[in-house]
């Protein structure tokens, strides 16, 4: 036991009126909504990288956090794991997620890094056995070390491709061993700094083949979880190949993977790509590739990934409404890819940032679910397209243009616009919030 | 003959040193570059909508231009066509492009609009017969009239779909009649204002089927030109389905059209989507769907489509370099989707804006072509990826992950980064500019 | 009486649970908060331009709305005024705001425009006499007509300056006659399209002198209202001189007007300038120039002024909290500079968009007021700066650097960071929402 | 002597046609332009932080550069200084610039940091004595260490204010000792992460008083250089008080410093604030506070500070044209606040990035100077405003509004717009490039 969180008891649901800062006001894990416990709807995960490994640096400043587990050795890695599960317990978090590098010391060689990973994942596995919290997903960090500076699977150097292949294999093995429900690939360096030195076509082909190899290996070892791609348009790279949902879909189609791979969609990445979060979720659902979400908030006035905890429940409600329309999570969940502001130094900040985020999501889910259950929005949507149910409408889709033109001429078709009623639908939303 | 351009003689090439404002300094149509005349490389087109039909309005102000041809009747439409060809003659433009609505009066019924289109395209056809300027592409305006406010092919009302089908048929017929080398679809209203009232999946399906119908009809009438989609992320709609090159590609793949349809890529639209122009061109080339370009410039500090004439030849050179890498234009060309600033009232402004744009493009093309011909950039690119030519590198792509891991372990692979040399390549570029 | 709003009764407060779309759920004018009626806190105004004069156009499309009062004559102007007051009555709006051009027909000469203004403002004055709704502010439209294309007070042509001076005088007279509580200047064309043709220094000097003349005239006629500048960074101009709060303040300081002129701050303009709305309000308060607000919402993914009705009460609560910290409105108010989406065609849309906006503001105000009254946020803020109350802290501000250095050396000062507690304060906010 | 740059000889001017990568193509220090040597126009400075101290990290990855001088001790600091002057010699740079923290090891106490600064600045002073390169400006890093996380002069903790005061004093002393021609303050942490915990008014007052103290101390020690503020809108902070030129000016006015302090304007910061670089320069000139420039380039598609070397000479020409209009540099200069891309690992990259940047600036200056000398742009500008020279125009500025209205009515003034000729002026520019 560390004493990092000393004095902070497990967080309980006390309802919206409580003035206890260390309580849930909206997240009641056992509340049943649309026939499912809230915990099972939301499937919260804590992110190891932000909550345990992040030191508080930004591009203009270094470490601000002082954590007893910071350091390069295996002892610190285990202390970190201890603190992690203490945090998970306090929050009652059903899941966590991590990169290999978050949890294990980097070795001098690949072999040593792999041994370190095996040792720490054994340790994490023992933790899991005695705690409620399970692994939502694992992922390999292929962007921090200088070897990845020009990409992993898309590196001009095939040795880096090999190292990346071995790295993903090791981490997929580890995820499988720990019962992880998904495996995520985020390609922060799979992109370019300048087109001038880049063979776009070759890099795309390598990325595609790499993903096929990962899927093949997952099948071989009997991994039943989902393989997820996480889109992001840029940062750290000037351009990243997994720009947004539509771009990843085009890639999956080209490599025959649209039935094999799903998406892990992040609020902040959607914003950076010029989309709303709900757009990306709705599109992924329409394309059949919705998987999981990285929950956070991006400052609308900042042009980089701010990874803040969500705090605006009306916005999050729009997102959860799309999750509900997609049928809810199966293997996916709500992973807090959110980090403390670097001035938030205290253990209480670490706990309460999650509490606030969980409450925001819970409140959003509840509003979205009631609206979804009552059905007025879906009814309005259906009514708007009702013309397509009329005789002849669908038939027109099978006709050649000249037949349609003939009908327009013969019937002197002159369509009259009807109100889109946007503000009324926005009011409807606000009634549920 | 109108006398609108009275006193302005045809523009001739006089070389970079001339102080004659009414001369080309860089665009010499007959100069041979990479074995082809400059005119045949660049294939300039004048845009009817901006240069003839635009009245000078913006969201906060109305008409500033006073043109003798403004007005709703067929007489004005013909006067406009006369002025158009006078402008084309002055510029020596090999091509023009237009929407139906730019050239014909809107009728009270579809039938009347169609008759108007036939009359004015007969008139334009006669003009073409006696002038050098040919039609680069035609397109249908399905965004200005209020009937299109909720979309054309993606409208909730199937009557609008029908009207859109008839409209495209009419304009494709007109384009074919005039020998147009391409037909363009830009879906400014094919998107949404709010997800709340939108059936994303149904609208996407309708858009896909519509495009198939267009392609089928083009085949049927023997149209040999290219069908082109023009991506834009937003504006006027909050979100447009043809967001960017990658998004359109995902759509083409889903509807089996990736061999049938190519892209018309616009500088300003690339910028609005968060990309550089050269990125969009390079990606379209890598995906095999590069078709044509809409040349303009977007103010980097403005968040809307400013459609200015290009004036930065180093940036345009990056674009033409990608055009050259793609093999140059076939049916496509350089269409100036660029409009005068609304304070530029004079006929001379209209002429000289094009002269400046043509010179900028010519200067850019020349630099790009010399660099391409000399080859140092391609040599550097090839050298960076040379590792992939080594024995074993490509073989690795066919191996399972566990075999690659084995090799990493056995050979203790520890890749060493090599410089990306970005600044040196930028200097190389500047040597050619 | 028009019958435009036939069948729509005045909107009443029915509480949050009502399912009646035509009722207020949160706006209860008579509810007393912090010792003041809600109506007197919020001081809602309807904007004539958006709600009566806007035809539904955007940069890619024309009129979508069909209103019986559209047209160029005085009869239509009066019908528009009738409809306006019907709308105000339905909403129970205490205020409205208008530009000269919104209400009067444009004349062929300045004299005729002035006579038209006098006639219609007499008509509006009669309306006011028999209705509850009063004038919050008047303003002159000096951006739509082509004469303003290169600026009003900052025009290179002194004749335009003269025309602008006469125009503002006429509208200030009209505002005074109608008992307007403020007069607003928004300089949409006071800026530039290109620096190349602009004398920045001269234009700034003219703008400054113009504003002095306006203030002098207001004093002369005994206008007791506030003169307000409305900042906006760009659009329609590439750059506008009234960029944001800080920029306008620098301008007021230079022309000795910082005690004479206050600011009308708009949510959407704050966003376009790269600020949050609450930032601009807090800064104006800190500088002593807070006046009034233009309430709306800007789509975060659109780079232009979307002028939507507000619908996110947590965001608006941040804004009203700053209004409360500034002591609330005196002459100012909450003007809905918000327009219907152009697909929202129906009279009910026009009414309900305002109802939704008013409810959002009311809900936001209530949350902000309770938090302000309870005081925990202000207490936390005070505690964070408590060090500055300690002996010696303020004294240090009067010392020379060398004395402070001496103290640092002698006392070996080594400051230890303390948590900024951002997430906890965000949670506190959410407790009140 | 280090051997880091072994084999790289001093860079000489060889003219635009040379194929020698290690030569200047445009920067000829001795070329006389507008009566002044090019070197004396441009006054290039190398930035110690980017070129010597930066390790290649970004928010998602760590060190990529391997430099023999990296490390925490005084020996490494001296080795770094040796390498710095070797780089300056190779480039023939007349100036350099540095933060205290770039050059000295951080001590355990303020006293130790100060001693370290004195030791290393003695060492740098000796270097200067035997080399051509002098100090353009010094500055204190008050943003990297965790003590500054909540601000320096604007910190809620007065101990931090004291530490900041002592730090600036020490670095101003050092700058004075080294004959630095300017002293720069950049307030990366002088701003806020959230308004919720911020006392904007108090922080602004502290920042103002701090700047007064700095100016007073500079006078006291006889520092003849300029005190410069460097604006930046955000990053690392969510909002920075020195947002842009106009904002800093408002601050200087409030604290009576507009005659004492000038601005150091950075291209990338202008872009992040929503301005063009030339706008910020023109505005600073109009306000009389232009001082110096931080030259770099910001990627237009990235929302953070990319600090790349400039490579687009047409854009830079617009900037140098404004520098020339402002009378050129006095104490200021062209400091390359530009860093290598983190993949550019080699010593040659470090040299050639500067060579490319210097050539870009030289080419830009030459074009701007010729245009300025020939005068056609200034003549066009003057002609556009010629109306203001006519009798009565200036007199109008002294009249009351009612007199101006009278004149408008009596003379039936009806101003007629004249073309702004933007595209023609852009063509004129391109003629000089």
PDB file of N, CA, C and O in Angstrom, chain A residues 48 50 56 70 78 89 105 125 132 157 171 192 194 240 246 253 267 331 344 409 414:
ATOM      1  N   UNK A  48      -3.867   5.089 -17.622  1.00  0.00           N
ATOM      2  CA  UNK A  48      -2.595   4.972 -16.880  1.00  0.00           C
ATOM      3  C   UNK A  48      -1.641   6.111 -17.240  1.00  0.00           C
ATOM      4  O   UNK A  48      -0.943   6.643 -16.386  1.00  0.00           O
ATOM      5  N   UNK A  50      -2.079   9.257 -18.360  1.00  0.00           N
ATOM      6  CA  UNK A  50      -2.345  10.586 -17.831  1.00  0.00           C
ATOM      7  C   UNK A  50      -2.330  10.568 -16.300  1.00  0.00           C
ATOM      8  O   UNK A  50      -1.801  11.463 -15.670  1.00  0.00           O
ATOM      9  N   UNK A  56       3.423  16.300 -15.710  1.00  0.00           N
ATOM     10  CA  UNK A  56       3.016  17.710 -15.623  1.00  0.00           C
ATOM     11  C   UNK A  56       3.713  18.625 -16.620  1.00  0.00           C
ATOM     12  O   UNK A  56       3.545  19.837 -16.557  1.00  0.00           O
ATOM     13  N   UNK A  70       7.663   8.072  -9.512  1.00  0.00           N
ATOM     14  CA  UNK A  70       8.378   8.486 -10.727  1.00  0.00           C
ATOM     15  C   UNK A  70       9.805   7.966 -10.667  1.00  0.00           C
ATOM     16  O   UNK A  70      10.473   8.038  -9.637  1.00  0.00           O
ATOM     17  N   UNK A  78       6.303  -0.887 -10.036  1.00  0.00           N
ATOM     18  CA  UNK A  78       5.360  -1.635  -9.190  1.00  0.00           C
ATOM     19  C   UNK A  78       4.649  -0.708  -8.210  1.00  0.00           C
ATOM     20  O   UNK A  78       3.450  -0.864  -7.942  1.00  0.00           O
ATOM     21  N   UNK A  89      -9.694   1.790  -7.077  1.00  0.00           N
ATOM     22  CA  UNK A  89     -10.590   1.408  -5.977  1.00  0.00           C
ATOM     23  C   UNK A  89     -11.369   2.608  -5.461  1.00  0.00           C
ATOM     24  O   UNK A  89     -12.575   2.522  -5.198  1.00  0.00           O
ATOM     25  N   UNK A 105       9.452  -0.281 -17.307  1.00  0.00           N
ATOM     26  CA  UNK A 105      10.659   0.466 -17.659  1.00  0.00           C
ATOM     27  C   UNK A 105      11.096   0.122 -19.082  1.00  0.00           C
ATOM     28  O   UNK A 105      10.954  -1.034 -19.522  1.00  0.00           O
ATOM     29  N   UNK A 125      -1.618  -8.344 -13.491  1.00  0.00           N
ATOM     30  CA  UNK A 125      -2.574  -9.446 -13.512  1.00  0.00           C
ATOM     31  C   UNK A 125      -2.944  -9.867 -12.096  1.00  0.00           C
ATOM     32  O   UNK A 125      -4.127 -10.117 -11.789  1.00  0.00           O
ATOM     33  N   UNK A 132     -11.649  -5.204  -8.447  1.00  0.00           N
ATOM     34  CA  UNK A 132     -12.757  -5.171  -9.389  1.00  0.00           C
ATOM     35  C   UNK A 132     -12.312  -4.740 -10.794  1.00  0.00           C
ATOM     36  O   UNK A 132     -12.915  -5.124 -11.804  1.00  0.00           O
ATOM     37  N   UNK A 157      12.617   3.393 -42.605  1.00  0.00           N
ATOM     38  CA  UNK A 157      13.599   2.351 -42.280  1.00  0.00           C
ATOM     39  C   UNK A 157      12.862   1.063 -41.920  1.00  0.00           C
ATOM     40  O   UNK A 157      12.138   1.011 -40.928  1.00  0.00           O
ATOM     41  N   UNK A 171       2.806  -6.379 -26.933  1.00  0.00           N
ATOM     42  CA  UNK A 171       1.760  -5.713 -26.155  1.00  0.00           C
ATOM     43  C   UNK A 171       0.407  -6.367 -26.391  1.00  0.00           C
ATOM     44  O   UNK A 171      -0.440  -6.379 -25.493  1.00  0.00           O
ATOM     45  N   UNK A 192       3.406  12.596 -41.405  1.00  0.00           N
ATOM     46  CA  UNK A 192       4.626  13.234 -41.881  1.00  0.00           C
ATOM     47  C   UNK A 192       4.776  14.633 -41.322  1.00  0.00           C
ATOM     48  O   UNK A 192       3.793  15.249 -40.907  1.00  0.00           O
ATOM     49  N   UNK A 194       6.769  16.745 -43.347  1.00  0.00           N
ATOM     50  CA  UNK A 194       6.816  17.458 -44.627  1.00  0.00           C
ATOM     51  C   UNK A 194       6.600  16.455 -45.738  1.00  0.00           C
ATOM     52  O   UNK A 194       7.188  15.365 -45.737  1.00  0.00           O
ATOM     53  N   UNK A 240      -1.477  13.323 -39.875  1.00  0.00           N
ATOM     54  CA  UNK A 240      -1.516  11.913 -39.511  1.00  0.00           C
ATOM     55  C   UNK A 240      -2.462  11.154 -40.434  1.00  0.00           C
ATOM     56  O   UNK A 240      -3.502  11.686 -40.837  1.00  0.00           O
ATOM     57  N   UNK A 246     -13.848   9.190 -41.285  1.00  0.00           N
ATOM     58  CA  UNK A 246     -14.015   8.906 -42.717  1.00  0.00           C
ATOM     59  C   UNK A 246     -12.696   8.458 -43.341  1.00  0.00           C
ATOM     60  O   UNK A 246     -12.668   7.560 -44.185  1.00  0.00           O
ATOM     61  N   UNK A 253     -11.289   0.087 -45.857  1.00  0.00           N
ATOM     62  CA  UNK A 253     -11.860  -0.468 -47.089  1.00  0.00           C
ATOM     63  C   UNK A 253     -10.759  -0.934 -48.038  1.00  0.00           C
ATOM     64  O   UNK A 253     -10.852  -2.004 -48.644  1.00  0.00           O
ATOM     65  N   UNK A 267     -13.009  12.829 -28.234  1.00  0.00           N
ATOM     66  CA  UNK A 267     -13.616  14.163 -28.350  1.00  0.00           C
ATOM     67  C   UNK A 267     -12.598  15.167 -28.891  1.00  0.00           C
ATOM     68  O   UNK A 267     -12.849  15.854 -29.876  1.00  0.00           O
ATOM     69  N   UNK A 331     -17.618  -4.264 -26.551  1.00  0.00           N
ATOM     70  CA  UNK A 331     -16.316  -4.358 -25.876  1.00  0.00           C
ATOM     71  C   UNK A 331     -15.797  -2.989 -25.456  1.00  0.00           C
ATOM     72  O   UNK A 331     -14.902  -2.905 -24.623  1.00  0.00           O
ATOM     73  N   UNK A 344      -2.521  21.341 -11.115  1.00  0.00           N
ATOM     74  CA  UNK A 344      -3.354  20.594 -10.164  1.00  0.00           C
ATOM     75  C   UNK A 344      -2.500  19.522  -9.502  1.00  0.00           C
ATOM     76  O   UNK A 344      -2.490  18.366  -9.922  1.00  0.00           O
ATOM     77  N   UNK A 409     -40.913  16.565 -65.555  1.00  0.00           N
ATOM     78  CA  UNK A 409     -41.568  17.376 -66.585  1.00  0.00           C
ATOM     79  C   UNK A 409     -43.067  17.105 -66.635  1.00  0.00           C
ATOM     80  O   UNK A 409     -43.885  18.025 -66.678  1.00  0.00           O
ATOM     81  N   UNK A 414     -42.364  20.723 -58.466  1.00  0.00           N
ATOM     82  CA  UNK A 414     -41.820  21.993 -57.991  1.00  0.00           C
ATOM     83  C   UNK A 414     -41.790  21.936 -56.474  1.00  0.00           C
ATOM     84  O   UNK A 414     -42.697  22.415 -55.811  1.00  0.00           O
TER      85      UNK A 414
END
